Amino acid sequence: MNRFVSLVLLWTLAVLSSTGPVTGAEEGEISFEYHRYEELRKALVSVWLQCPSITRIYTVGESFEGRELLVLEMSDNPGTHEAGEPEFKYIGNMHGNEAVGRELIVYLAQYLCNQYQQGNESIIDLIHTTRIHLMPSMNPDGFEKAASQSGELKDWFVGRSNAQGVDLNRNFPDLDRIVYGNEKEGGANNHLLNNMKKAVDENTKLAPETKAVIRWIMEIPFVLSANLHGGDVVANYPYDETRSGSTHEYSASPDDVTFKSLAKSYSQFNPVMSDPQRAPCRKNDDDTSFTDGITNGGAWYSVPGGMQDFNYLSSNCFEITLELSCDKFPAEDTLKTYWEENRNSLVNYIEQVHRGVKGFVRDLQGGAIFNASISVEGIDHDITTAKDGDYWRLLAAGNYKVSAYAPGYLTVIKKVAVPYSPAIRVDFELESLVERKEEEKEELMDWWKMMSETLNF
Amino acid sequence: KSARPNPPGPTLFSCKVKEAEPEQENDDFTLLKSLAEGQRSKETNETPVRESLEKEPYFPDESDSTKNRRLVEDYDSTKMENGKYQDDPESFRQVDGTPLTAEDIVQKIATKIYEEDDRGVFDRIVSKLLRLGLITDSQADSLEYEVAEALQDLITKNAKNNEIEDLGEDYPVTRGDQDDQNPDAKGEEEERKDGLQDLQYFPNFYRLLKSLDSEQDAQERETLITIMKTLIDFVKMMVKYGTITPEEGVSYLENLDAMIALQTKNKLGKTLGIPGIIPPTGKTPEDDDNTKAEAAKMQKEYENLKDSTKEEAPSTETRDHPGKSEIYLEAIRKNIEWLKKHNKDEGKDDYDLSKLRDFMDQQVDSYIDKGIIEKGEGETIKRIYGSL
């Protein structure tokens, strides 16, 4: 056979035979491998090319060494916040050597796109009702370092921090300290980062990756989030920093009940995480704080300056930390298994954004009231409305009194019975103080008129 | 929404066949096509590649060409089991499930065995499929059973009908059969011309064949044709056994055509048409040892070509990863397939390709500005959209 013919045959046989056995329709389409930066970029671009009507790629900034902090956004109207549609994010690989989360987010993007096109109704519904942001790696520089190590076993530390040697999960402004102070002496219970823009721009201690993510959090009204790590297997929730400063102490946030419910919603679908018989990752590990695959951060070990608590205390976003593998950078051939263990949890956790109470706060003319506060009686943590007056208040099932307040307006309180899911719609129409004064004046005038007519003066 | 009429006249792969090709062969690929694309209301520009594959399958074998005879009744459509579907190609648009198509395969194998009078045909085909992992052992077993049954039927039927075999037929075969073709040379020549008509749907392959005009190329031509047929059949098989999806099958074949363009340019110094950059994966199956050296040489030549046409993008691709163009092509294809299906499901008119193209061009430019896509990649993507 001539060379050309043989090559054609060879190539096609090679391509045909390289399609391995298909275990399930969706798994056959995902290639379970590690993605270096270029490969990561290409993988995201491919998802976008495959599903351009429901995805968009953007970057929140650059790492220290100039790699883009890429995000793939998925929604029915990518690029825009639709009034009333909650925003969700996954962030992976903030410790560059904790690699599983990074890959899972890439596989998730591919999975959601494939499932959407294959007509999976619950995925279609999820994408139509949520705006999902996927950032596979917050620390691409660290990952390259970790991945460049030769040999089977990757070091526990190489690649963890960013290129400047900063541990990004200790680099966020420590708002826990402030809230603990306010708990004792009074003060705000939410949005504690004062003079935000200034604080961020002028803070020389912040790594570029940290700055970029803080700006991202300020710009998009995220409701729910998770931060993917490795080195253990558990779903960790606020607060991460202990109140007393000790190394282990249960440090409940005002939303302890809600967070436990959210964390469990992840762990329950991960068979390894929720296995009560699971042995600790390393013989001497202390996992006494773990129950049902979840743990309070402070109870496990104190972490100051972490991204999880920063989300809760600077914005409306509830974030938990997911530890997904005992091994921080496991062998490539284990990635498929990690995907299988986490796929259902990852999808189901996004769905958790549709819980609690949600709605709009408007004035009597129907205009949106931006930055109104939503308070829940008994929970010392308020959230605020976004630019369209829309809000989403995550709550575990129960009966609550929810009130809406804005400066210059009269507070309105409503009673709500909240199921596990879906979210209950509660809208507020607020009367401004000026309007009330006018009303009262009119009432007074009417009364005076009536009196004068009756009494003839 | 009207169905494409079947290509008239003889096809390339049944050189000597004068009758109309059997409907059942059309069914195979129509089914493949319909699985891959759903209803099509647009005709000409988008269907060419698929249409060319509406031919009867051909199993390559080493037996004497004079023994390769087709039963008349294969081409007598009224005797076809599946004849009822002929008149209404629309009904093939419904995926009615595997039973119909598996029967076709069984029929064909049985027919071949009957013609060759050689059970070895079955073993050869099945062992190839098993080796490539295209079917499982149990699938092979049930195939054997079904083929045996079909064969028995054939024998019975033929004994009854007392048919006359068409002696004039011949098949494109490996070298050594050139002499046999002389008496029929003229007819074959005409036939080939007609047959090539269908290959216009594989534009690059067609042009390549056309360029192999001379006598010394004739054998190479025949071989190419054989190979092409074989590949098409393997792809069909894999789709039927569920190893790959129809979209992947169609996409492989289209990629093949694009790659042919590139290789031809490289080898013959001619440009056939749209240069598709589809690099080989670099994996070579063990059973082609004797051609490995040749393939490696071709690979190297390709590498040089690739490097000179690519911009200075940092290459972290290893030999084991398909080129990004291929990944992007695949992704774009999936989107187009979904758009077509989605619009059909929603009862809308076909999506507006030019609008989509403009939107994508815009997005690509924006992504290049932001450093999300490299300039070269952007151009590749635009080019792919431009060629749709």
mmCIF file of C-alpha atoms in Angstrom, chain A residues 8 11-12 15-16, chain B residues 49-50 202 204-205 228 231 235 247-263 274-281 322-323 325-331 333 384:
data_model
loop_
_atom_site.group_PDB
_atom_site.id
_atom_site.type_symbol
_atom_site.label_atom_id
_atom_site.label_comp_id
_atom_site.label_asym_id
_atom_site.label_seq_id
_atom_site.Cartn_x
_atom_site.Cartn_y
_atom_site.Cartn_z
ATOM 1 C CA VAL A 8 -5.272 7.328 6.202
ATOM 2 C CA TRP A 11 -5.164 7.367 11.463
ATOM 3 C CA THR A 12 -8.737 6.327 11.196
ATOM 4 C CA VAL A 15 -9.095 7.381 16.051
ATOM 5 C CA LEU A 16 -11.791 4.745 15.914
ATOM 6 C CA VAL B 49 -21.052 14.147 2.741
ATOM 7 C CA ARG B 50 -23.793 11.991 4.149
ATOM 8 C CA PHE B 202 -16.556 13.585 -0.053
ATOM 9 C CA ASN B 204 -11.510 16.115 -1.013
ATOM 10 C CA PHE B 205 -11.481 12.377 -1.449
ATOM 11 C CA MET B 228 -12.635 4.331 2.286
ATOM 12 C CA LEU B 231 -13.691 2.849 7.097
ATOM 13 C CA VAL B 235 -17.929 3.551 11.492
ATOM 14 C CA GLU B 247 -22.656 12.436 15.552
ATOM 15 C CA GLU B 248 -19.211 11.133 16.329
ATOM 16 C CA GLY B 249 -19.420 8.756 13.409
ATOM 17 C CA VAL B 250 -20.355 11.470 11.007
ATOM 18 C CA SER B 251 -17.773 13.738 12.468
ATOM 19 C CA TYR B 252 -14.991 11.150 12.050
ATOM 20 C CA LEU B 253 -15.844 10.762 8.435
ATOM 21 C CA GLU B 254 -15.940 14.455 7.842
ATOM 22 C CA ASN B 255 -12.672 14.866 9.674
ATOM 23 C CA LEU B 256 -11.300 12.177 7.422
ATOM 24 C CA ASP B 257 -12.188 14.111 4.352
ATOM 25 C CA ALA B 258 -10.618 17.224 5.764
ATOM 26 C CA MET B 259 -7.484 15.330 6.653
ATOM 27 C CA ILE B 260 -7.306 13.911 3.188
ATOM 28 C CA ALA B 261 -7.135 17.435 1.887
ATOM 29 C CA LEU B 262 -4.215 18.188 4.112
ATOM 30 C CA GLN B 263 -2.332 15.000 3.424
ATOM 31 C CA ILE B 274 -10.614 23.579 2.389
ATOM 32 C CA PRO B 275 -7.523 22.784 4.378
ATOM 33 C CA GLY B 276 -8.648 21.099 7.528
ATOM 34 C CA ILE B 277 -6.010 20.817 10.160
ATOM 35 C CA ILE B 278 -6.708 17.472 11.687
ATOM 36 C CA PRO B 279 -3.496 15.970 12.967
ATOM 37 C CA PRO B 280 -3.213 12.233 13.544
ATOM 38 C CA THR B 281 -3.432 11.124 17.123
ATOM 39 C CA PRO B 322 -5.808 15.520 19.766
ATOM 40 C CA GLY B 323 -5.005 18.934 18.278
ATOM 41 C CA SER B 325 -8.448 22.386 16.173
ATOM 42 C CA GLU B 326 -9.965 18.976 16.369
ATOM 43 C CA ILE B 327 -11.377 19.623 19.819
ATOM 44 C CA TYR B 328 -12.782 22.950 18.721
ATOM 45 C CA LEU B 329 -14.159 21.441 15.527
ATOM 46 C CA GLU B 330 -15.831 18.723 17.525
ATOM 47 C CA ALA B 331 -17.326 21.250 19.944
ATOM 48 C CA ARG B 333 -20.104 20.457 15.427
ATOM 49 C CA ILE B 384 -14.387 26.617 10.901
#
